[in-house]
Amino acid sequence: MATAISAVAQYGERNIIRIATDNTDLVLEVGPNKRVYQTYLGPRLSHESDLQNLSWSQHAGSDGSVSTRGWEAYSTSGNEDFFEPALGVTHADGNMTTYLYYVDSSQEPVPGGTYTRIILKDNRYPVNVTLNYVAYAKENVIKAWTEVVHQEKTLISLFQYASAMLYFSKAEYWLTEFSSDWAKEAHMSSQQLQFGKKVIDTKLGSRAAMHTHPFFEIGLDGSVKEHSGEVLMGTLGWTGNFRFTFEVDNVGNLRVIPGINPYASQYELKAGEVFTTPEFIFTLSYDGTSQGSRNLHDWARRYGLKDGEGSRLTLLNNWENTAFDFNQDILAELMKEAKHLGVDMFLLDDGWFGNKYPRKDDHAGLGDWEVTHDKLPGGVAALVKSAEDSGVKFGIWIEPEMVNPQSELYERHPDWVIEQPNRDTYYYRNQLVLDLSNPKVQDYVFGVVDNILTENPGVAYFKWDCNSPITNIYSPYAKDKQGQLYVDHVRGIYNVLKRIKDKYPDVPMMLCSGGGARCDYEALKYFTEFWCSDNTDPVERIYIQWGFSQFFPAKAMAAHVTSWNKNTSVKFRTDVAAMCKLGFDIGLQELSDDELAYCQQAIANWKRLQPAIMDGDQYRLVSPYETNHAAVEYVDKSKTMAVLFAYDLAPRFQEKLHAVKLQGLDPDKRYLVKEINLMPGTESKFAQNEKIYTGDYLMKIGLDVFTYLHNMSKIIELKAL
Ligand code: DGJ
C-alpha cells in the first residue's frame, strides 16, 4: 500500500508544495508567517531547483505590503487581502474573521495521479481547513476541493465556502461563458475581464444549470482560441446552485473562485461535522481549448464518468414520437421498430404511470410510480417481455425528485415537498420539488428505482429527468435551518444516487433536466451520459454540441434523431446526432424506405466507428461560430481510424471555401479516404473519395469537403492501410 509523505519539500528556509501534472505546475508555499500561498500556476517547470526562485510575496500590493499580501491559497474573510475570499465564517462568538496557518500536509499516489492534502488551522479559533488536490499526470487535469471542520462550543456559520482558489498574473483575461435556456443550451460568448468582479451563478436549486452551465474558459494571453494559446478550463461537480467569481484586483491579477453559490445558504456547521465542498476540476492547456477538451475527455472517461471506459447503447426513444399518447400495443410495435432500425434498446419516456391521477399530460401523476393499468395492463413486466421478444433492451423514464400536486404522493406526504407554508405556491411545469434533505424522502426516491429493478430485473436503463427548479424554497424538514436546504437537498440527491450505484453498478442511466440543465461531473459519477437538449434541430445542435464538447466527451452526450427541423434531411439530422451518443426519437413511418435504409447503415457505421467517436480524440476543426460551416474530427487512440464530420450550414454566395486540415493523424501512415453515410442510390460527389493520402498531407493540405449548399453534411472515414 502506498504511504503518504509530507507534501512540503524544503529548499533551505523555503517550504514548497508542488502539485504537478506532466504539463502543469501548481506551486504553493508555506510563507515565513506560516500561511500558505500560491506562487505559481502554469506550464510545468523543467528544473525543480527553480521552485525556490518563485516568491510567495512577489504579487504584493502597490503599497509595498509584501509581508502581508501574497496570493493566499485559500483566502479568508477579514484578512488583509481585501478582495473576494474563498472562506467566510461567523464563529460561535460572532467574530467574522478567519486566519489560516499551515499545520501539516501529505502527498500520496492515487489511481492516475497524486493526492495532496494540506491541513490549515485558525490560530484563534478551533477551525481546521483541509485543502485537497488530485493531480492527474497524464491527462493534465487537477481536481481540488476543501473540507472545513471545527470544535467551537456552538455552531459556526459558513457564509462563503469555495472549493478552491486560483490566481493568475497576465496582461489580459478573456472569459468564455456558457449561457443556456430550455432548447438553447451551452451558448458560448466571450468578454474581457477588467477590474472588478464578474460572477456566473445560478439560484435555481434543482434544474440548476438551466440558465448557465457549471463550466467556463479563461484565455490567459488573449481571447480563448481553439488551437493555440493558454487557457484555463474549469468545471464544478455540483448539481445545484454554483457560483464562479472572477475578480481582477487593483494590480491587475485575476483570482478565480469556484464553489457552491452561498446564496440563501449560510451553512450552520456543528462541532465535528465536516463540510466538504464539491470538486473543482480544471485543466490548463497551452494549445487552446481543443487540447484542453481532450484532456478533460480523457480524464472523464478514465476517472469522471460512470462506466467511462465501457460501451454505450444506441436507442429508440418515444418522447418526440408519441409524447403521452401510447399504450402497450403501440409500445410493442415501437420495440419492433427499434430492432428493425438496428438500435440496442427501446426507451419508454414520460407518461407510463399514475392511476388515481394518470399521467396523461404534465399536470398530474408525478410521484406515483406505478404503471397506469388501463394504458399498460401488463405492467413493466409485459414491456420488458415485448422488448425481449423483439430482441432489444428496455429502458424507462423517471423523474423521481418531483411531484405533481395532483398525485397520491402529494396527498399522502405534503410535508415531503419544498413549498412555502404561508405564501402562494409558484409552480414550474405544474410540479414541485421533493425535499431530498429529508432522509425519508431519500428512501422514497431510492425506492423508485429499486422497486422497478427488483420487480423487473430486465429493465436495462433509466432516463432520470428533472424538469423544475426549486420554486418555493422552504423545507418543513429543515425547520429553523432553512439556510441548509439548497446544499443538503443536493447532498440528499447524491445519497440516493450513491445507493443506486452501489446496488446496481452496471445499470446505465441518462441524466436529463428538461434538456441539458444538469451536466456536471459529480452527477456524472452516477450517470453514463446526459441529454444535451430538447432542441434536436440539427443546425442548433451543432452549436449546442460544440459547446458541451468543450468539457464532455462525445460518449457522455446523448443526441437523438428526431423530426425537429424537417426542412433538413434525415441524413443531416442523423449525421449531427452521430457525433455524440447516437439515438433516435422518430416514428419509422415518418421515414421513406431509403431514409430507413440510410439510418440502418448510419447506425452500423457509428457502431463500427466507436473507437474513434466514443473513445478517441476529438478535434474541433471548423467552428460554426466563426464560419458558415462546421467540422469535427475523431481519431482513435492508435491513429488507424478517423472520421470527419463536415457541415455546410449557410454559406454565402461564392464565399471562399477552405480545405479542412485534419489533426491528430499519424503523418507517416497512409489513409484511405472514403465518404460514408450516403443515401441509398446516391454516389459520392466528393472529389477526393476513395483516394489515399498520407497523414502528413491530410494535416498540411487537407480535404475539400465544403460546398455552397445549405444544411448539408458529409461524413468521411479515414482508414490507415
Ligand atoms: C424533458 C426531457 O428533456 C424530454 O426529453 C422528455 O423526457 C420530457 N421531459 C418528458 O416530460
XYZ file of C-alpha atoms and ligand atoms in Angstrom:
732
model
C 0.000 0.000 0.000
C 1.265 3.463 -0.883
C 2.240 5.586 2.070
C 1.751 9.305 2.327
C 4.725 11.571 2.785
C 4.802 15.240 3.664
C 3.857 17.397 0.676
C 6.337 20.050 1.711
C 9.792 19.977 0.182
C 12.401 22.091 1.886
C 14.757 24.322 -0.012
C 16.858 25.995 2.657
C 14.381 28.151 4.526
C 11.660 27.626 1.948
C 8.792 25.168 2.332
C 7.313 24.380 -1.059
C 4.389 22.196 -2.091
C 4.384 21.119 -5.703
C 1.142 19.862 -7.250
C 2.140 18.719 -10.700
C 0.798 17.012 -13.777
C 3.015 16.115 -16.730
C 2.374 19.575 -18.179
C 1.335 21.878 -15.378
C 2.685 23.008 -12.036
C 0.589 24.445 -9.250
C 3.134 25.548 -6.669
C 2.198 26.541 -3.142
C 4.481 27.708 -0.390
C 4.261 27.929 3.362
C 5.321 31.521 3.934
C 7.520 32.710 6.822
C 4.251 33.716 8.508
C 3.122 30.061 8.206
C 0.259 30.884 5.872
C 0.022 29.106 2.517
C 0.391 30.990 -0.754
C 0.162 30.160 -4.422
C 3.481 31.053 -6.008
C 2.923 29.640 -9.460
C 0.348 28.097 -11.790
C 1.335 27.438 -15.378
C 3.408 25.230 -17.652
C 5.402 22.674 -15.704
C 8.837 23.933 -14.756
C 11.616 21.755 -16.124
C 14.034 22.242 -13.259
C 12.951 21.554 -9.730
C 15.623 23.894 -8.453
C 13.668 26.793 -9.945
C 10.809 26.257 -7.493
C 12.797 28.116 -4.863
C 13.142 31.074 -7.200
C 9.394 31.626 -7.011
C 8.376 34.167 -4.449
C 5.310 33.865 -2.264
C 5.183 37.610 -1.790
C 6.035 38.696 -5.319
C 2.457 39.650 -6.005
C 2.340 42.308 -3.352
C 0.190 45.386 -3.496
C 1.374 48.779 -4.631
C 1.645 49.890 -1.017
C 4.635 47.623 -0.673
C 2.870 45.383 1.810
C 4.912 42.427 0.685
C 4.884 40.697 4.002
C 1.142 40.561 4.224
C -0.232 40.289 0.719
C 0.678 37.261 -1.285
C -1.740 35.020 -3.145
C -3.164 33.108 -0.243
C -4.082 29.635 -1.445
C -7.458 29.792 0.295
C -8.042 33.384 1.290
C -10.361 34.040 4.202
C -12.701 36.822 5.219
C -11.363 39.535 7.477
C -7.748 39.088 6.469
C -5.506 41.771 4.980
C -6.282 40.766 1.403
C -9.459 42.904 0.987
C -10.586 41.122 -2.180
C -13.051 38.282 -2.533
C -12.236 35.459 -0.076
C -12.754 31.728 -0.515
C -13.954 31.157 3.023
C -16.142 33.219 5.307
C -17.021 32.004 8.804
C -19.085 33.520 11.580
C -17.605 31.955 14.669
C -19.607 30.925 17.713
C -18.789 34.267 19.394
C -19.922 36.279 16.372
C -16.428 37.095 15.092
C -16.406 37.028 11.281
C -12.667 36.750 10.628
C -10.580 33.673 9.981
C -6.810 33.340 9.507
C -5.448 30.015 8.389
C -1.971 28.692 9.225
C -0.178 25.617 7.959
C -0.345 22.565 10.219
C 0.546 19.528 8.162
C 0.429 18.059 4.683
C 0.732 14.799 2.846
C 1.180 13.504 -0.639
C 0.423 10.007 -1.913
C -0.215 8.254 -5.197
C -3.818 7.503 -6.175
C -5.047 5.889 -9.413
C -3.846 8.119 -12.237
C -2.324 10.807 -10.099
C -1.082 12.251 -6.851
C -3.248 13.292 -3.941
C -2.064 16.272 -1.905
C -3.668 17.279 1.405
C -2.795 20.456 3.234
C -4.188 20.994 6.725
C -4.621 24.566 7.896
C -5.858 25.880 11.214
C -7.017 29.193 12.607
C -4.714 30.333 15.406
C -7.526 31.864 17.479
C -10.471 29.557 16.809
C -10.606 25.750 16.624
C -11.380 25.703 12.919
C -9.498 23.365 10.587
C -9.489 23.617 6.830
C -8.057 20.917 4.590
C -7.161 21.761 1.019
C -7.291 18.693 -1.219
C -5.846 18.335 -4.699
C -5.560 15.359 -7.009
C -3.257 15.987 -9.954
C -3.807 13.580 -12.857
C -0.413 13.465 -14.529
C -1.178 12.170 -17.994
C -4.470 13.968 -18.557
C -3.102 17.244 -17.178
C -6.173 17.674 -15.015
C -6.290 18.785 -11.385
C -9.280 18.479 -9.122
C -9.468 20.476 -5.930
C -11.849 20.551 -3.001
C -11.861 21.719 0.596
C -13.041 20.414 3.948
C -13.971 22.593 6.913
C -14.397 21.266 10.440
C -14.401 22.933 13.857
C -14.550 22.279 17.580
C -16.154 25.520 18.722
C -18.577 25.444 21.610
C -21.663 26.009 19.499
C -22.494 26.133 15.793
C -20.431 28.188 13.409
C -21.947 29.615 10.265
C -20.268 29.411 6.852
C -21.184 32.284 4.560
C -18.591 31.603 1.846
C -17.185 28.158 1.108
C -15.440 27.940 -2.218
C -13.959 24.703 -3.481
C -10.609 26.261 -4.317
C -8.927 29.478 -5.346
C -6.567 30.107 -8.253
C -4.598 33.214 -9.224
C -3.158 34.466 -12.475
C -0.993 37.397 -13.437
C -1.403 38.170 -17.136
C -1.870 41.168 -19.363
C -5.396 40.141 -20.357
C -8.072 37.715 -19.246
C -10.862 36.645 -21.572
C -13.779 34.708 -20.202
C -15.880 32.355 -22.313
C -19.160 31.568 -20.591
C -21.874 29.088 -21.471
C -25.309 30.590 -21.157
C -28.381 28.475 -21.516
C -32.120 28.125 -21.501
C -34.570 25.449 -22.498
C -33.580 24.369 -26.034
C -30.729 26.904 -26.064
C -28.062 25.103 -24.090
C -24.328 25.790 -23.982
C -24.262 29.010 -25.976
C -20.750 30.372 -25.918
C -19.939 34.055 -25.578
C -16.766 35.840 -24.617
C -15.780 39.022 -22.863
C -12.672 40.567 -21.480
C -12.433 40.675 -17.708
C -11.474 44.112 -16.466
C -11.090 45.455 -12.941
C -13.711 44.167 -10.533
C -15.839 41.080 -10.406
C -17.708 39.024 -12.927
C -19.972 36.411 -11.379
C -21.614 33.471 -13.087
C -24.083 31.781 -10.804
C -27.383 30.012 -10.525
C -30.064 30.064 -7.863
C -32.382 27.540 -9.471
C -31.689 24.771 -6.963
C -32.642 21.586 -8.797
C -32.802 22.312 -12.535
C -29.786 24.350 -11.633
C -27.955 24.809 -14.918
C -30.982 25.954 -16.907
C -29.552 29.433 -17.496
C -25.843 28.821 -17.285
C -23.674 25.742 -17.071
C -21.120 24.922 -14.377
C -18.068 25.424 -16.562
C -16.041 28.256 -18.054
C -12.893 29.030 -20.001
C -10.401 31.811 -19.480
C -7.987 32.861 -22.187
C -4.815 33.807 -20.358
C -2.988 35.580 -23.105
C -5.802 36.980 -25.186
C -9.180 35.632 -26.155
C -9.828 31.916 -25.991
C -8.715 30.141 -29.132
C -9.289 26.632 -30.374
C -5.786 25.580 -31.330
C -3.401 27.999 -29.662
C -2.904 29.990 -26.535
C -3.034 29.355 -22.827
C -6.468 28.642 -21.477
C -7.883 27.618 -18.121
C -10.901 25.328 -18.442
C -12.725 24.730 -15.184
C -15.881 22.969 -14.084
C -17.590 22.376 -10.758
C -19.025 18.994 -9.823
C -22.192 20.240 -8.169
C -25.745 19.519 -9.241
C -27.159 22.576 -7.519
C -26.531 26.275 -7.101
C -22.983 27.095 -8.144
C -21.042 30.310 -8.405
C -17.887 31.250 -10.249
C -16.352 34.545 -9.203
C -13.657 36.094 -11.358
C -12.066 39.124 -9.793
C -9.386 41.346 -11.263
C -7.751 43.232 -8.425
C -6.013 46.578 -8.053
C -2.742 45.344 -9.527
C -4.346 43.513 -12.442
C -4.158 39.999 -11.027
C -7.062 37.622 -11.548
C -8.464 35.326 -8.925
C -10.849 32.545 -9.827
C -13.149 31.317 -7.068
C -15.373 28.349 -7.927
C -17.851 26.879 -5.495
C -21.369 26.304 -4.292
C -23.386 29.504 -4.505
C -23.805 30.589 -0.883
C -26.968 32.496 -1.865
C -29.602 31.946 0.868
C -27.301 29.251 2.205
C -25.468 30.338 5.333
C -24.483 26.890 6.420
C -24.568 26.165 10.137
C -21.910 23.640 10.996
C -21.956 21.559 14.155
C -18.738 20.815 16.026
C -17.048 17.795 14.487
C -19.192 17.858 11.328
C -17.098 18.018 8.155
C -18.277 20.402 5.457
C -16.919 19.079 2.170
C -17.121 21.328 -0.866
C -17.725 19.996 -4.365
C -14.786 19.184 -6.584
C -13.471 21.843 -8.908
C -11.925 20.137 -11.913
C -9.636 22.103 -14.174
C -7.039 21.824 -16.867
C -4.600 24.316 -18.288
C -3.969 23.943 -21.980
C -1.128 25.714 -23.726
C -2.542 24.865 -27.164
C -6.055 26.237 -26.934
C -9.349 24.687 -25.945
C -9.082 21.790 -28.375
C -6.245 20.253 -26.318
C -7.948 21.274 -23.070
C -11.077 19.419 -24.121
C -9.103 16.311 -24.964
C -7.500 16.473 -21.520
C -10.933 16.595 -19.931
C -12.374 13.922 -22.240
C -9.585 11.505 -21.352
C -9.891 12.310 -17.671
C -13.676 11.902 -17.761
C -13.554 8.533 -19.443
C -10.926 7.240 -17.010
C -11.944 8.846 -13.739
C -15.045 11.015 -14.038
C -17.893 9.361 -15.821
C -19.888 6.326 -14.758
C -18.618 3.411 -16.841
C -16.456 5.885 -18.723
C -14.498 3.194 -20.489
C -17.485 0.993 -21.267
C -19.614 0.986 -24.389
C -22.930 2.775 -24.834
C -26.356 1.612 -26.015
C -27.935 3.078 -29.125
C -31.642 3.531 -28.608
C -35.083 4.450 -29.901
C -36.945 6.825 -27.582
C -40.670 7.619 -27.936
C -40.975 11.133 -26.493
C -40.885 13.142 -29.722
C -42.857 10.451 -31.498
C -45.803 9.722 -29.196
C -45.427 12.076 -26.229
C -48.014 10.801 -23.661
C -50.154 9.112 -26.265
C -49.324 5.405 -26.261
C -50.457 2.051 -24.952
C -48.992 -1.401 -24.610
C -49.620 -2.365 -28.240
C -48.137 0.828 -29.591
C -45.037 0.344 -27.459
C -44.716 -3.279 -28.565
C -44.730 -2.046 -32.172
C -42.115 0.585 -31.378
C -39.869 -2.071 -29.897
C -40.089 -3.980 -33.160
C -39.225 -0.738 -34.930
C -36.200 -0.331 -32.658
C -34.997 -3.758 -33.691
C -35.675 -3.070 -37.352
C -33.782 0.181 -37.128
C -30.807 -1.614 -35.626
C -30.532 0.084 -32.238
C -29.828 -1.734 -28.983
C -32.687 -0.520 -26.839
C -36.168 0.942 -26.683
C -36.533 3.780 -24.172
C -40.023 4.478 -22.843
C -40.411 8.133 -21.900
C -42.839 10.102 -19.742
C -46.493 9.086 -19.353
C -46.481 5.448 -18.199
C -47.530 5.867 -14.553
C -50.282 7.067 -12.210
C -53.735 5.587 -11.650
C -55.798 7.846 -9.418
C -54.152 10.715 -11.284
C -52.932 9.177 -14.542
C -50.053 10.914 -16.227
C -51.784 11.788 -19.493
C -50.132 15.190 -19.670
C -47.745 17.123 -17.469
C -50.397 18.196 -14.945
C -50.691 15.040 -12.873
C -49.182 11.816 -11.690
C -45.572 12.694 -10.865
C -44.722 10.849 -7.681
C -46.982 7.841 -8.314
C -44.550 5.401 -9.902
C -46.987 2.623 -10.657
C -47.943 1.842 -14.253
C -51.266 3.208 -15.446
C -53.207 -0.063 -15.545
C -55.686 0.761 -18.281
C -52.892 2.041 -20.509
C -50.341 -0.679 -19.768
C -52.303 -3.646 -18.347
C -49.309 -5.968 -18.354
C -47.212 -3.546 -16.346
C -43.499 -3.015 -16.812
C -43.059 -6.790 -16.921
C -45.017 -7.025 -20.175
C -42.948 -4.221 -21.666
C -39.694 -5.924 -20.722
C -41.074 -9.120 -22.262
C -42.059 -7.359 -25.505
C -38.592 -5.865 -25.719
C -37.025 -9.275 -25.201
C -39.312 -10.749 -27.853
C -38.224 -8.021 -30.248
C -34.573 -8.547 -29.461
C -33.876 -5.153 -27.872
C -33.274 -3.972 -24.324
C -35.816 -1.928 -22.412
C -35.184 1.396 -20.675
C -37.567 3.636 -18.781
C -38.007 7.350 -17.930
C -38.441 8.567 -14.380
C -38.497 11.965 -12.702
C -38.263 10.775 -9.119
C -37.328 14.054 -7.401
C -40.590 15.707 -8.383
C -44.259 15.622 -7.530
C -47.423 16.973 -9.099
C -49.832 18.327 -6.505
C -52.313 16.128 -8.340
C -50.798 12.892 -7.115
C -51.358 10.371 -4.405
C -47.851 11.037 -3.124
C -48.673 14.686 -2.503
C -51.914 13.720 -0.806
C -50.063 11.342 1.497
C -46.987 13.450 2.178
C -47.474 17.181 1.662
C -44.644 17.620 4.171
C -42.188 15.918 1.801
C -42.358 18.802 -0.614
C -40.360 22.012 -0.852
C -43.160 24.551 -0.621
C -43.858 27.736 1.291
C -46.326 27.166 4.138
C -47.535 30.752 4.243
C -47.318 32.080 0.685
C -48.918 31.355 -2.643
C -47.259 28.455 -4.428
C -45.478 29.072 -7.680
C -45.395 26.049 -9.999
C -42.966 25.332 -12.771
C -44.368 22.766 -15.247
C -47.187 22.161 -12.755
C -44.896 20.415 -10.320
C -42.961 20.796 -7.104
C -39.618 19.518 -5.894
C -39.429 16.799 -3.251
C -37.353 17.704 -0.209
C -34.310 15.498 -0.637
C -32.747 16.887 2.539
C -35.247 14.633 4.329
C -33.859 11.069 4.678
C -37.382 9.610 4.394
C -37.729 11.277 1.012
C -34.327 9.932 0.011
C -35.566 6.430 0.856
C -38.661 7.014 -1.250
C -36.690 8.252 -4.256
C -34.226 5.379 -3.979
C -37.274 3.107 -3.853
C -38.495 4.401 -7.227
C -35.503 2.837 -8.952
C -35.132 -0.047 -6.535
C -38.764 -1.141 -6.882
C -38.646 -1.039 -10.659
C -35.446 -3.081 -10.740
C -36.485 -5.506 -8.009
C -39.764 -6.249 -9.741
C -38.255 -6.103 -13.232
C -34.576 -7.002 -13.256
C -34.793 -6.883 -17.054
C -35.019 -3.082 -17.064
C -31.705 -2.135 -18.627
C -31.572 1.663 -18.470
C -33.042 4.745 -16.833
C -33.559 8.233 -18.159
C -33.672 10.375 -14.994
C -35.364 13.701 -15.668
C -35.662 16.856 -13.566
C -37.889 19.485 -15.089
C -38.406 22.036 -12.354
C -36.190 24.405 -10.468
C -36.913 24.734 -6.751
C -39.695 27.274 -6.844
C -40.813 27.886 -3.249
C -37.738 27.431 -1.116
C -38.890 26.141 2.252
C -38.376 22.754 3.848
C -40.707 21.517 6.575
C -37.930 19.084 7.470
C -35.190 21.711 7.866
C -37.378 23.714 10.278
C -35.266 26.641 11.534
C -32.245 25.556 9.441
C -33.565 26.797 6.104
C -30.075 28.032 5.190
C -29.003 24.400 4.792
C -31.652 23.476 2.285
C -30.077 24.287 -1.083
C -26.933 22.403 -0.047
C -28.482 19.482 1.832
C -31.039 18.923 -0.919
C -28.240 18.281 -3.407
C -26.387 16.101 -0.922
C -29.616 14.138 -0.494
C -29.722 13.520 -4.233
C -26.159 12.211 -4.098
C -27.069 9.895 -1.194
C -29.781 8.407 -3.358
C -27.605 8.142 -6.450
C -24.823 6.519 -4.451
C -27.201 3.908 -3.090
C -28.427 3.182 -6.592
C -24.899 2.881 -7.959
C -23.837 0.647 -5.077
C -26.768 -1.707 -5.587
C -26.953 -1.523 -9.390
C -23.443 -0.665 -10.542
C -23.979 -1.819 -14.092
C -27.254 -0.122 -14.980
C -26.599 2.761 -17.367
C -28.515 5.972 -16.733
C -29.091 9.159 -18.697
C -29.109 12.425 -16.791
C -31.756 14.765 -18.166
C -33.120 18.046 -16.934
C -35.662 19.399 -19.358
C -32.783 19.054 -21.815
C -29.253 19.793 -20.624
C -29.855 21.726 -17.407
C -27.839 19.200 -15.417
C -24.386 18.470 -16.721
C -21.668 18.288 -14.085
C -19.018 15.808 -13.115
C -20.424 14.965 -9.689
C -23.734 13.841 -11.173
C -21.868 12.081 -13.939
C -20.220 9.771 -11.396
C -23.676 8.186 -11.350
C -24.752 8.662 -14.963
C -23.267 7.241 -18.109
C -24.468 10.136 -20.273
C -26.599 13.272 -20.240
C -29.270 14.617 -22.546
C -27.834 17.763 -24.112
C -31.027 19.478 -25.177
C -34.628 19.018 -26.215
C -33.616 21.058 -29.222
C -32.800 18.419 -31.807
C -32.897 20.751 -34.787
C -29.577 19.628 -36.276
C -28.448 23.158 -37.073
C -28.939 24.257 -33.480
C -27.487 21.011 -32.235
C -24.188 21.657 -33.993
C -23.753 24.719 -31.764
C -25.061 23.003 -28.632
C -22.794 20.007 -29.093
C -19.871 22.286 -29.908
C -20.456 23.980 -26.557
C -20.821 20.857 -24.420
C -17.921 19.125 -26.159
C -15.591 21.696 -24.614
C -15.992 19.802 -21.325
C -17.552 16.430 -22.038
C -16.559 13.523 -24.270
C -18.958 12.503 -27.034
C -19.661 9.385 -25.033
C -21.335 11.432 -22.294
C -23.521 13.438 -24.683
C -26.779 11.861 -25.829
C -28.103 13.040 -29.192
C -31.205 11.798 -30.971
C -32.508 11.969 -34.495
C -35.997 13.493 -34.428
C -38.421 15.429 -36.607
C -37.270 18.825 -35.414
C -36.473 20.962 -38.469
C -37.985 18.782 -41.140
C -36.511 21.194 -43.662
C -33.278 19.357 -43.131
C -32.728 15.862 -44.452
C -32.814 12.731 -42.321
C -29.195 12.266 -43.350
C -28.226 15.679 -41.989
C -30.103 15.075 -38.753
C -28.539 11.639 -38.319
C -25.029 12.818 -39.141
C -25.234 15.515 -36.471
C -26.508 13.077 -33.831
C -23.809 10.578 -34.802
C -21.163 12.954 -33.436
C -22.388 12.029 -29.946
C -24.014 9.013 -28.309
C -26.433 8.174 -31.068
C -30.136 7.599 -30.555
C -33.415 8.043 -32.404
C -36.736 9.514 -31.380
C -38.791 9.322 -34.523
C -41.531 7.029 -35.815
C -40.331 4.818 -38.627
C -43.493 5.668 -40.576
C -42.002 9.131 -40.950
C -39.117 7.682 -42.918
C -39.114 6.661 -46.555
C -37.597 3.280 -47.395
C -34.399 4.980 -48.453
C -34.262 7.068 -45.301
C -34.776 3.993 -43.165
C -32.059 2.138 -45.034
C -29.865 5.180 -44.591
C -30.413 5.218 -40.819
C -29.715 1.495 -40.557
C -26.452 1.971 -42.384
C -25.541 5.035 -40.290
C -26.131 3.113 -37.055
C -23.915 0.276 -38.245
C -21.216 2.768 -39.235
C -21.495 4.538 -35.892
C -21.058 1.276 -34.031
C -18.024 0.408 -36.120
C -16.501 3.847 -35.538
C -16.927 3.820 -31.764
C -13.171 3.547 -31.089
C -12.845 6.989 -32.683
C -16.113 8.736 -31.765
C -16.669 7.375 -28.286
C -13.162 6.569 -27.114
C -10.815 8.539 -29.341
C -9.527 12.098 -29.558
C -11.807 14.867 -30.723
C -10.604 17.767 -32.854
C -12.986 20.669 -33.394
C -11.617 21.854 -36.717
C -14.011 24.445 -38.136
C -16.200 26.455 -35.808
C -19.843 27.179 -36.638
C -19.413 30.306 -34.513
C -16.718 31.665 -36.823
C -17.662 30.347 -40.245
C -20.710 29.259 -42.229
C -19.617 25.639 -41.889
C -18.534 23.256 -39.168
C -16.153 20.316 -38.986
C -15.306 17.945 -36.179
C -12.903 15.021 -36.384
C -12.434 11.987 -34.161
C -9.315 9.831 -34.230
C -8.949 6.539 -32.420
C -6.063 6.229 -29.975
C -3.997 4.080 -32.337
C -4.485 6.581 -35.180
C -5.677 3.862 -37.506
C -9.271 5.033 -37.765
C -10.621 8.558 -38.033
C -13.881 10.148 -39.039
C -14.530 13.678 -40.202
C -17.982 15.225 -39.801
C -18.271 18.200 -42.148
C -21.290 20.505 -42.439
C -22.318 23.263 -44.782
C -24.645 25.455 -42.742
C -25.378 28.689 -44.542
C -22.520 29.570 -46.916
C -22.613 32.984 -48.588
C -22.705 33.322 -52.354
C -19.291 32.375 -53.735
C -17.567 32.717 -50.400
C -14.104 31.213 -50.339
C -14.227 27.557 -49.390
C -11.203 26.351 -47.464
C -9.895 22.832 -47.290
C -10.224 21.268 -43.858
C -6.829 20.323 -42.456
C -7.099 17.271 -40.286
C -5.322 16.823 -36.992
C -4.093 14.022 -34.775
C -3.264 11.575 -37.583
C -0.009 9.706 -37.953
C 1.905 11.761 -40.541
C 3.619 8.649 -41.853
C 0.567 6.460 -42.175
C -1.365 6.217 -45.432
C -5.088 6.678 -45.083
C -7.858 5.596 -47.423
C -10.329 8.480 -47.535
C -13.919 7.420 -48.099
C -17.247 9.172 -47.848
C -19.690 7.099 -45.818
C -23.309 7.617 -44.745
C -24.526 8.105 -48.294
C -28.225 7.957 -49.074
C -29.066 4.724 -50.900
C -28.822 5.193 -54.633
C -26.592 8.252 -54.421
C -22.957 8.377 -55.363
C -20.377 10.407 -53.558
C -19.647 13.727 -55.277
C -16.626 14.206 -53.085
C -13.693 14.645 -55.453
C -11.188 13.025 -53.103
C -13.334 9.993 -52.464
C -11.608 6.619 -52.228
C -8.172 8.147 -52.624
C -5.137 7.513 -50.467
C -3.233 10.271 -48.688
C -0.586 10.328 -46.006
C -1.468 11.715 -42.621
C 1.100 14.415 -43.356
C -0.787 15.513 -46.469
C -4.142 15.402 -44.753
C -2.867 17.524 -41.883
C -0.968 20.024 -44.040
C -3.205 20.312 -47.081
C -6.469 18.761 -46.033
C -9.685 17.754 -47.723
C -12.080 19.870 -49.778
C -15.224 18.826 -48.013
C -17.255 22.037 -48.039
C -19.775 23.133 -50.657
C -22.105 26.065 -51.305
C -25.164 24.050 -50.391
C -27.110 24.761 -47.211
C -27.618 22.304 -44.353
C -25.600 19.532 -45.920
C -23.405 17.010 -44.225
C -20.519 14.901 -45.378
C -19.032 12.100 -43.316
C -15.548 10.985 -44.284
C -13.943 7.884 -42.902
C -10.154 7.610 -42.869
C -8.712 4.150 -42.592
C -4.992 3.548 -42.137
C -3.726 0.999 -44.627
C -37.986 16.811 -20.654
C -36.970 15.992 -21.388
O -35.905 16.788 -21.790
C -37.633 15.311 -22.575
O -36.672 14.592 -23.304
C -38.740 14.438 -22.106
O -38.240 13.354 -21.374
C -39.734 15.242 -21.283
N -39.078 15.962 -20.230
C -40.778 14.349 -20.689
O -41.624 15.028 -19.872
